[in-house]
Coordinates of C-alpha atoms in Angstrom, one line a residue:
M1 CA 33.0 -55.9 -66.4
S2 CA 32.7 -59.7 -66.1
K3 CA 34.7 -61.7 -68.6
S4 CA 32.4 -64.7 -68.3
T5 CA 28.8 -65.0 -69.4
R6 CA 25.7 -66.7 -68.2
G7 CA 24.3 -66.8 -71.7
N8 CA 21.4 -65.0 -73.4
F9 CA 18.1 -64.7 -71.7
F10 CA 14.7 -64.1 -73.4
E11 CA 15.1 -60.4 -73.3
D12 CA 18.3 -60.5 -75.3
F13 CA 16.7 -62.0 -78.4
H14 CA 15.1 -59.8 -81.2
K15 CA 13.6 -60.8 -84.5
G16 CA 16.2 -60.4 -87.3
D17 CA 19.3 -60.9 -85.0
V18 CA 22.0 -63.0 -86.6
I19 CA 24.3 -65.0 -84.4
R20 CA 27.6 -66.4 -85.6
H21 CA 28.4 -69.2 -83.2
P22 CA 31.8 -70.3 -82.0
A23 CA 33.7 -72.6 -82.4
P24 CA 34.3 -74.3 -85.8
R25 CA 34.8 -78.0 -85.7
T26 CA 36.8 -80.2 -88.0
V27 CA 35.1 -83.6 -88.2
T28 CA 37.3 -86.7 -88.3
E29 CA 37.1 -90.4 -88.7
G30 CA 37.5 -90.6 -84.9
D31 CA 34.2 -88.7 -84.5
A32 CA 32.5 -91.2 -86.8
A33 CA 33.9 -94.1 -84.8
L34 CA 32.8 -92.6 -81.5
Y35 CA 29.3 -92.1 -82.9
I36 CA 29.2 -95.9 -83.7
A37 CA 30.5 -96.7 -80.2
L38 CA 27.7 -94.6 -78.7
Y39 CA 24.8 -95.8 -80.8
G40 CA 25.8 -98.9 -82.6
D41 CA 24.7 -97.4 -85.9
R42 CA 25.6 -99.8 -88.8
R43 CA 24.5 -98.0 -92.0
P44 CA 27.4 -98.8 -94.4
L45 CA 27.3 -95.5 -96.2
H46 CA 28.8 -94.0 -93.0
C47 CA 31.3 -96.7 -92.1
A48 CA 32.3 -98.6 -95.2
R49 CA 34.5 -96.7 -97.7
E50 CA 34.1 -99.3 -100.5
F51 CA 30.3 -99.3 -100.2
A52 CA 30.4 -95.4 -100.4
H53 CA 32.7 -95.6 -103.5
A54 CA 30.3 -98.0 -105.2
L55 CA 27.5 -95.4 -104.8
G56 CA 29.5 -92.6 -106.2
M57 CA 30.7 -91.0 -103.0
R58 CA 34.4 -90.0 -102.5
D59 CA 34.5 -91.5 -99.0
A60 CA 32.2 -92.9 -96.3
T61 CA 30.2 -89.9 -95.2
I62 CA 29.6 -88.5 -91.7
H63 CA 26.3 -89.6 -90.3
D64 CA 23.5 -87.1 -91.0
W65 CA 22.6 -87.0 -87.3
L66 CA 26.2 -86.6 -86.2
A67 CA 26.5 -83.6 -88.5
F68 CA 23.2 -82.3 -87.1
H69 CA 24.3 -82.7 -83.4
L70 CA 27.6 -81.0 -84.1
V71 CA 25.9 -78.0 -85.6
F72 CA 23.2 -78.0 -82.9
G73 CA 25.8 -78.1 -80.2
K74 CA 27.4 -74.9 -81.4
T75 CA 24.2 -73.0 -81.0
V76 CA 23.6 -73.9 -77.4
G77 CA 25.9 -71.3 -75.8
Q78 CA 24.1 -68.4 -77.5
V79 CA 20.5 -69.8 -78.0
S80 CA 19.6 -72.3 -75.3
L81 CA 22.1 -72.1 -72.5
N82 CA 19.2 -70.8 -70.3
A83 CA 16.6 -73.0 -71.9
V84 CA 13.7 -74.5 -69.9
A85 CA 13.0 -76.9 -72.8
N86 CA 13.7 -77.4 -76.5
L87 CA 10.1 -77.4 -77.9
G88 CA 10.3 -78.5 -81.5
Y89 CA 11.8 -78.5 -85.0
A90 CA 10.5 -77.6 -88.5
D91 CA 11.7 -77.1 -92.0
G92 CA 14.9 -79.0 -91.6
R93 CA 16.9 -79.8 -94.7
F94 CA 20.0 -81.9 -95.2
L95 CA 21.6 -80.2 -98.2
G96 CA 25.0 -81.9 -98.8
P97 CA 27.2 -84.7 -97.6
V98 CA 29.8 -84.1 -94.8
Y99 CA 33.1 -85.9 -95.1
P100 CA 35.9 -86.6 -92.6
G101 CA 38.2 -83.5 -92.8
D102 CA 35.3 -81.0 -93.3
T103 CA 35.1 -78.1 -90.9
L104 CA 31.6 -77.2 -89.7
R105 CA 30.4 -73.9 -88.3
A106 CA 26.9 -72.6 -87.5
E107 CA 24.9 -69.4 -87.9
S108 CA 21.4 -68.6 -86.5
E109 CA 18.8 -66.0 -87.3
V110 CA 16.1 -65.1 -84.8
L111 CA 12.8 -65.7 -86.5
G112 CA 10.5 -64.5 -83.7
V113 CA 10.0 -64.2 -79.9
K114 CA 6.9 -64.6 -77.8
E115 CA 6.5 -64.2 -74.0
T116 CA 4.7 -67.0 -72.2
S117 CA 1.3 -66.3 -70.7
S118 CA 2.8 -66.4 -67.2
G119 CA 5.4 -63.9 -68.1
K120 CA 8.2 -65.9 -66.4
A121 CA 9.8 -67.1 -69.7
G122 CA 9.6 -66.7 -73.4
I123 CA 9.8 -68.8 -76.6
V124 CA 12.5 -68.0 -79.1
W125 CA 12.4 -69.3 -82.7
V126 CA 15.7 -69.5 -84.7
R127 CA 16.8 -70.8 -88.1
T128 CA 20.3 -72.4 -87.9
R129 CA 22.5 -73.0 -90.9
G130 CA 25.4 -75.5 -90.8
L131 CA 28.2 -74.5 -93.2
N132 CA 31.4 -76.2 -94.2
Q133 CA 34.9 -74.7 -94.9
R134 CA 33.8 -73.6 -98.4
D135 CA 30.8 -71.8 -97.0
G136 CA 28.6 -74.5 -98.5
E137 CA 25.3 -75.0 -96.6
V138 CA 25.2 -78.7 -95.5
L139 CA 22.0 -78.4 -93.4
R140 CA 19.6 -75.9 -92.0
Y141 CA 16.6 -76.2 -89.6
A142 CA 14.3 -74.1 -87.5
R143 CA 13.7 -74.8 -83.9
W144 CA 12.0 -73.1 -81.0
V145 CA 13.0 -73.1 -77.4
M146 CA 11.6 -71.8 -74.1
V147 CA 14.1 -69.6 -72.5
E148 CA 14.3 -68.1 -69.0
K149 CA 13.8 -64.4 -68.5
R150 CA 16.5 -62.3 -66.8
D151 CA 13.7 -60.4 -65.0
P152 CA 10.6 -62.6 -64.7
A153 CA 8.7 -59.8 -62.9
T154 CA 8.8 -57.4 -65.8
R155 CA 6.6 -58.0 -68.9
T156 CA 8.1 -57.5 -72.3
G157 CA 5.0 -57.7 -74.4
A158 CA 6.8 -59.7 -77.0
A159 CA 4.3 -61.6 -79.2
D160 CA 6.0 -62.2 -82.6
A161 CA 5.7 -65.9 -83.4
P162 CA 6.7 -66.9 -86.9
E163 CA 4.8 -69.1 -89.3
L164 CA 6.7 -72.3 -90.3
P165 CA 5.8 -74.9 -92.9
S166 CA 4.4 -78.2 -91.7
C167 CA 6.3 -80.2 -94.3
V168 CA 9.2 -79.7 -96.7
P169 CA 7.7 -80.1 -100.1
A170 CA 8.8 -83.3 -101.9
A171 CA 9.7 -81.2 -105.0
E172 CA 12.4 -79.4 -103.0
L173 CA 14.1 -82.6 -101.7
R174 CA 17.7 -83.0 -102.8
A175 CA 19.6 -86.3 -102.9
P176 CA 23.2 -86.1 -101.5
E177 CA 25.6 -84.7 -104.2
G178 CA 27.4 -87.6 -106.0
L179 CA 25.0 -90.4 -104.9
D180 CA 24.5 -92.8 -107.8
L181 CA 22.5 -95.9 -107.1
R182 CA 22.9 -97.6 -110.5
R183 CA 25.3 -100.1 -108.8
F184 CA 23.2 -100.5 -105.6
A185 CA 22.1 -104.0 -106.5
E186 CA 25.7 -105.2 -106.5
V187 CA 26.3 -104.0 -102.9
A188 CA 22.8 -104.2 -101.5
W189 CA 23.8 -107.2 -99.3
A190 CA 25.9 -104.8 -97.2
T191 CA 22.8 -103.1 -95.7
G192 CA 21.3 -106.3 -94.3
G193 CA 17.8 -105.5 -95.7
G194 CA 15.8 -106.3 -98.8
A195 CA 13.0 -103.8 -98.7
L196 CA 13.2 -101.0 -101.2
W197 CA 11.2 -97.8 -101.7
D198 CA 8.7 -99.8 -103.8
D199 CA 7.9 -102.1 -100.9
Y200 CA 6.7 -99.6 -98.4
Q201 CA 3.1 -98.4 -98.3
P202 CA 1.5 -95.4 -96.6
G203 CA -0.2 -96.4 -93.4
E204 CA 2.3 -99.2 -92.7
R205 CA 3.8 -99.4 -89.2
I206 CA 7.2 -100.9 -88.6
D207 CA 8.1 -101.9 -85.0
H208 CA 11.9 -101.8 -84.7
V209 CA 11.8 -104.5 -82.1
D210 CA 14.9 -103.8 -80.1
G211 CA 15.4 -101.5 -77.1
M212 CA 18.5 -99.5 -75.8
T213 CA 19.0 -98.4 -72.2
V214 CA 20.4 -94.9 -71.7
D215 CA 23.5 -95.1 -69.6
E216 CA 24.6 -92.1 -67.5
A217 CA 28.1 -92.3 -69.0
D218 CA 26.9 -92.6 -72.6
H219 CA 24.6 -89.6 -72.7
T220 CA 27.1 -87.5 -70.8
L221 CA 29.9 -88.5 -73.2
A222 CA 27.7 -88.0 -76.3
T223 CA 26.6 -84.5 -75.2
R224 CA 30.1 -83.5 -74.5
H225 CA 31.2 -84.9 -77.9
F226 CA 28.7 -82.6 -79.5
Q227 CA 30.0 -79.7 -77.4
N228 CA 26.5 -79.0 -76.1
T229 CA 27.0 -77.0 -73.0
A230 CA 23.4 -76.8 -71.7
R231 CA 23.4 -77.0 -67.9
V232 CA 20.4 -79.2 -67.7
H233 CA 22.5 -82.1 -69.1
F234 CA 25.6 -81.7 -67.0
N235 CA 25.0 -79.8 -63.7
L236 CA 23.5 -82.3 -61.2
H237 CA 24.0 -79.8 -58.4
A238 CA 21.8 -77.2 -60.1
M239 CA 19.3 -79.8 -61.4
A240 CA 18.7 -81.3 -58.0
A241 CA 16.6 -78.2 -57.2
S242 CA 14.6 -78.5 -60.4
R243 CA 11.2 -80.2 -60.7
F244 CA 12.9 -83.3 -62.0
G245 CA 15.6 -83.5 -59.4
K246 CA 18.2 -84.9 -61.9
R247 CA 19.8 -84.2 -65.2
L248 CA 17.9 -84.4 -68.5
V249 CA 19.2 -86.5 -71.4
Y250 CA 19.9 -84.3 -74.5
G251 CA 17.0 -84.9 -76.9
G252 CA 19.5 -85.4 -79.8
H253 CA 20.8 -88.5 -77.9
V254 CA 17.3 -90.0 -78.1
I255 CA 17.1 -89.1 -81.8
S256 CA 20.2 -91.0 -82.5
I257 CA 19.2 -94.0 -80.4
A258 CA 15.8 -94.1 -82.2
S259 CA 17.5 -93.7 -85.6
S260 CA 19.9 -96.6 -84.9
L261 CA 17.1 -98.8 -83.7
A262 CA 15.2 -98.0 -86.9
I263 CA 17.8 -99.8 -89.0
N264 CA 15.8 -102.9 -88.2
G265 CA 13.1 -102.5 -90.8
L266 CA 14.6 -99.4 -92.6
E267 CA 17.9 -100.9 -93.5
N268 CA 18.0 -99.3 -97.0
A269 CA 17.2 -95.8 -95.8
L270 CA 20.5 -94.3 -97.0
A271 CA 20.1 -90.7 -96.0
V272 CA 17.9 -88.2 -94.1
L273 CA 16.6 -85.7 -96.7
A274 CA 14.5 -83.5 -94.4
L275 CA 13.3 -83.0 -90.9
N276 CA 9.7 -81.8 -91.5
G277 CA 9.0 -81.4 -87.8
G278 CA 9.3 -83.0 -84.4
S279 CA 9.2 -82.6 -80.7
H280 CA 10.6 -84.2 -77.5
T281 CA 7.2 -84.9 -75.9
N282 CA 8.5 -86.0 -72.5
P283 CA 11.9 -86.0 -70.8
T284 CA 14.3 -88.9 -70.8
F285 CA 16.6 -89.8 -67.9
A286 CA 19.6 -92.1 -67.4
G287 CA 18.3 -95.6 -66.8
D288 CA 15.4 -95.3 -69.2
T289 CA 15.1 -97.9 -72.0
I290 CA 14.2 -96.5 -75.4
Y291 CA 12.1 -98.4 -78.0
A292 CA 11.2 -97.1 -81.5
W293 CA 8.7 -97.6 -84.3
S294 CA 8.0 -95.9 -87.6
E295 CA 4.9 -95.1 -89.5
I296 CA 5.0 -94.6 -93.3
V297 CA 3.1 -91.4 -94.0
E298 CA 3.6 -91.0 -97.8
K299 CA 5.9 -91.7 -100.7
A300 CA 7.3 -89.3 -103.3
A301 CA 9.4 -89.6 -106.4
L302 CA 12.6 -87.5 -106.4
A303 CA 12.8 -85.1 -109.3
G304 CA 15.1 -86.4 -112.1
R305 CA 15.8 -89.7 -110.3
D306 CA 14.6 -93.2 -111.2
D307 CA 17.1 -94.9 -108.8
A308 CA 15.8 -93.5 -105.5
G309 CA 12.6 -92.2 -103.9
A310 CA 11.6 -90.3 -100.8
L311 CA 9.8 -92.0 -98.0
R312 CA 8.0 -89.8 -95.4
V313 CA 8.3 -91.5 -92.1
R314 CA 7.0 -90.6 -88.6
L315 CA 9.7 -92.0 -86.2
C316 CA 8.5 -92.4 -82.7
A317 CA 10.2 -93.4 -79.5
A318 CA 9.0 -94.5 -76.1
K319 CA 10.7 -95.0 -72.8
N320 CA 10.3 -98.1 -70.6
A321 CA 7.4 -99.4 -72.7
D322 CA 7.9 -102.0 -75.5
P323 CA 5.5 -100.9 -78.2
V324 CA 5.3 -104.4 -79.6
R325 CA 3.7 -105.6 -76.4
E326 CA 2.3 -102.3 -74.9
R327 CA 0.1 -99.7 -76.5
V328 CA 1.8 -96.3 -76.5
L329 CA -0.5 -93.5 -77.6
R330 CA 0.4 -90.1 -79.0
R331 CA -2.2 -88.3 -76.9
V332 CA -4.0 -89.4 -73.7
K333 CA -6.8 -87.7 -71.7
N334 CA -6.9 -87.1 -68.0
E335 CA -9.9 -87.2 -65.8
K336 CA -10.9 -83.7 -66.9
G337 CA -10.8 -84.7 -70.6
E338 CA -7.6 -82.7 -71.2
E339 CA -5.2 -84.1 -73.8
S340 CA -1.5 -84.4 -73.3
P341 CA 1.2 -86.7 -74.8
D342 CA 1.4 -90.2 -73.4
P343 CA 4.0 -89.9 -70.6
R344 CA 5.9 -92.8 -72.0
L345 CA 6.3 -91.1 -75.5
V346 CA 9.5 -89.2 -75.6
L347 CA 10.0 -88.4 -79.3
E348 CA 8.1 -87.8 -82.5
L349 CA 10.0 -86.9 -85.7
D350 CA 8.5 -86.4 -89.2
L351 CA 11.2 -87.2 -91.7
W352 CA 11.9 -87.6 -95.4
L353 CA 14.3 -90.5 -96.0
L354 CA 16.0 -91.5 -99.2
V355 CA 15.5 -95.2 -100.2
P356 CA 16.7 -96.9 -103.4
R357 CA 14.0 -97.9 -105.9
R358 CA 13.7 -101.2 -107.8
R359 CA 15.0 -100.7 -111.3

């Protein structure tokens, strides 16, 4: 019996399976500092203790996307080690702050499985929960991934795709525990921006202006930092024989780049409340330069709060095309009239963000 594993293939997943992922990870201030080094993120709630204290938090919090990536990384060995592609996200909720010293672990439930029409692979849907050392749920999300089959020649007949909500209802959004914005005006200078929830309007587009080039070393270091073991990100020898001929950049790396670029125009977005949906529409490779823009979809009040509101934002990212100067489309048509994502579009995320209100 082999003591090593090649990971799960499509045939190994069944609806209702619950997977307890190794290995727990204690998050430190060093992790937070490395996240800044990788992405240049400058949101003070995650790097300035006194700012966090002024808003009722007991310490600077771990960045929402860092917590997400650490939880996501734990799932790769059992869910997507043999992935062809991570296809999308839905019903993601950020449920509680993570602080330095917290220990995160992950559990996933298989929501459904469906064989592809070719029969060579299958799609697996899972809901993952990120838990802290007190078994408190700090985040959860659904995702679906195309996974290789162990035996592509044998049909499984699996056709059990789940239904997932298109949006987290605003009434179910939860502000981070302890966050109190009554003193926000006193420390608002620290964010570098003046626009509050009241100042954004549905239909508005915000170009985040700057670009960030993906370095080979940075995306490799980041993915290792998240303990994401997917071969497509690390094994150049294996990927040389793929249709791309090179390694793929982890999609979460692109999410964090786009989130950091979005600070320019969304400076006062203090927290991610929900990930309604999203997809990595095209692959990103080392050497690509990422640009981002946001579209305001809607606004919602937060139940019981007059100091903060929820802003629904569609965050998009393109590679090697500055959207300020070049038109990047969501969908383009080929000569046959068939639609597909613009090949320069690499990311679409539908998010609820928490933004202070004018009092």
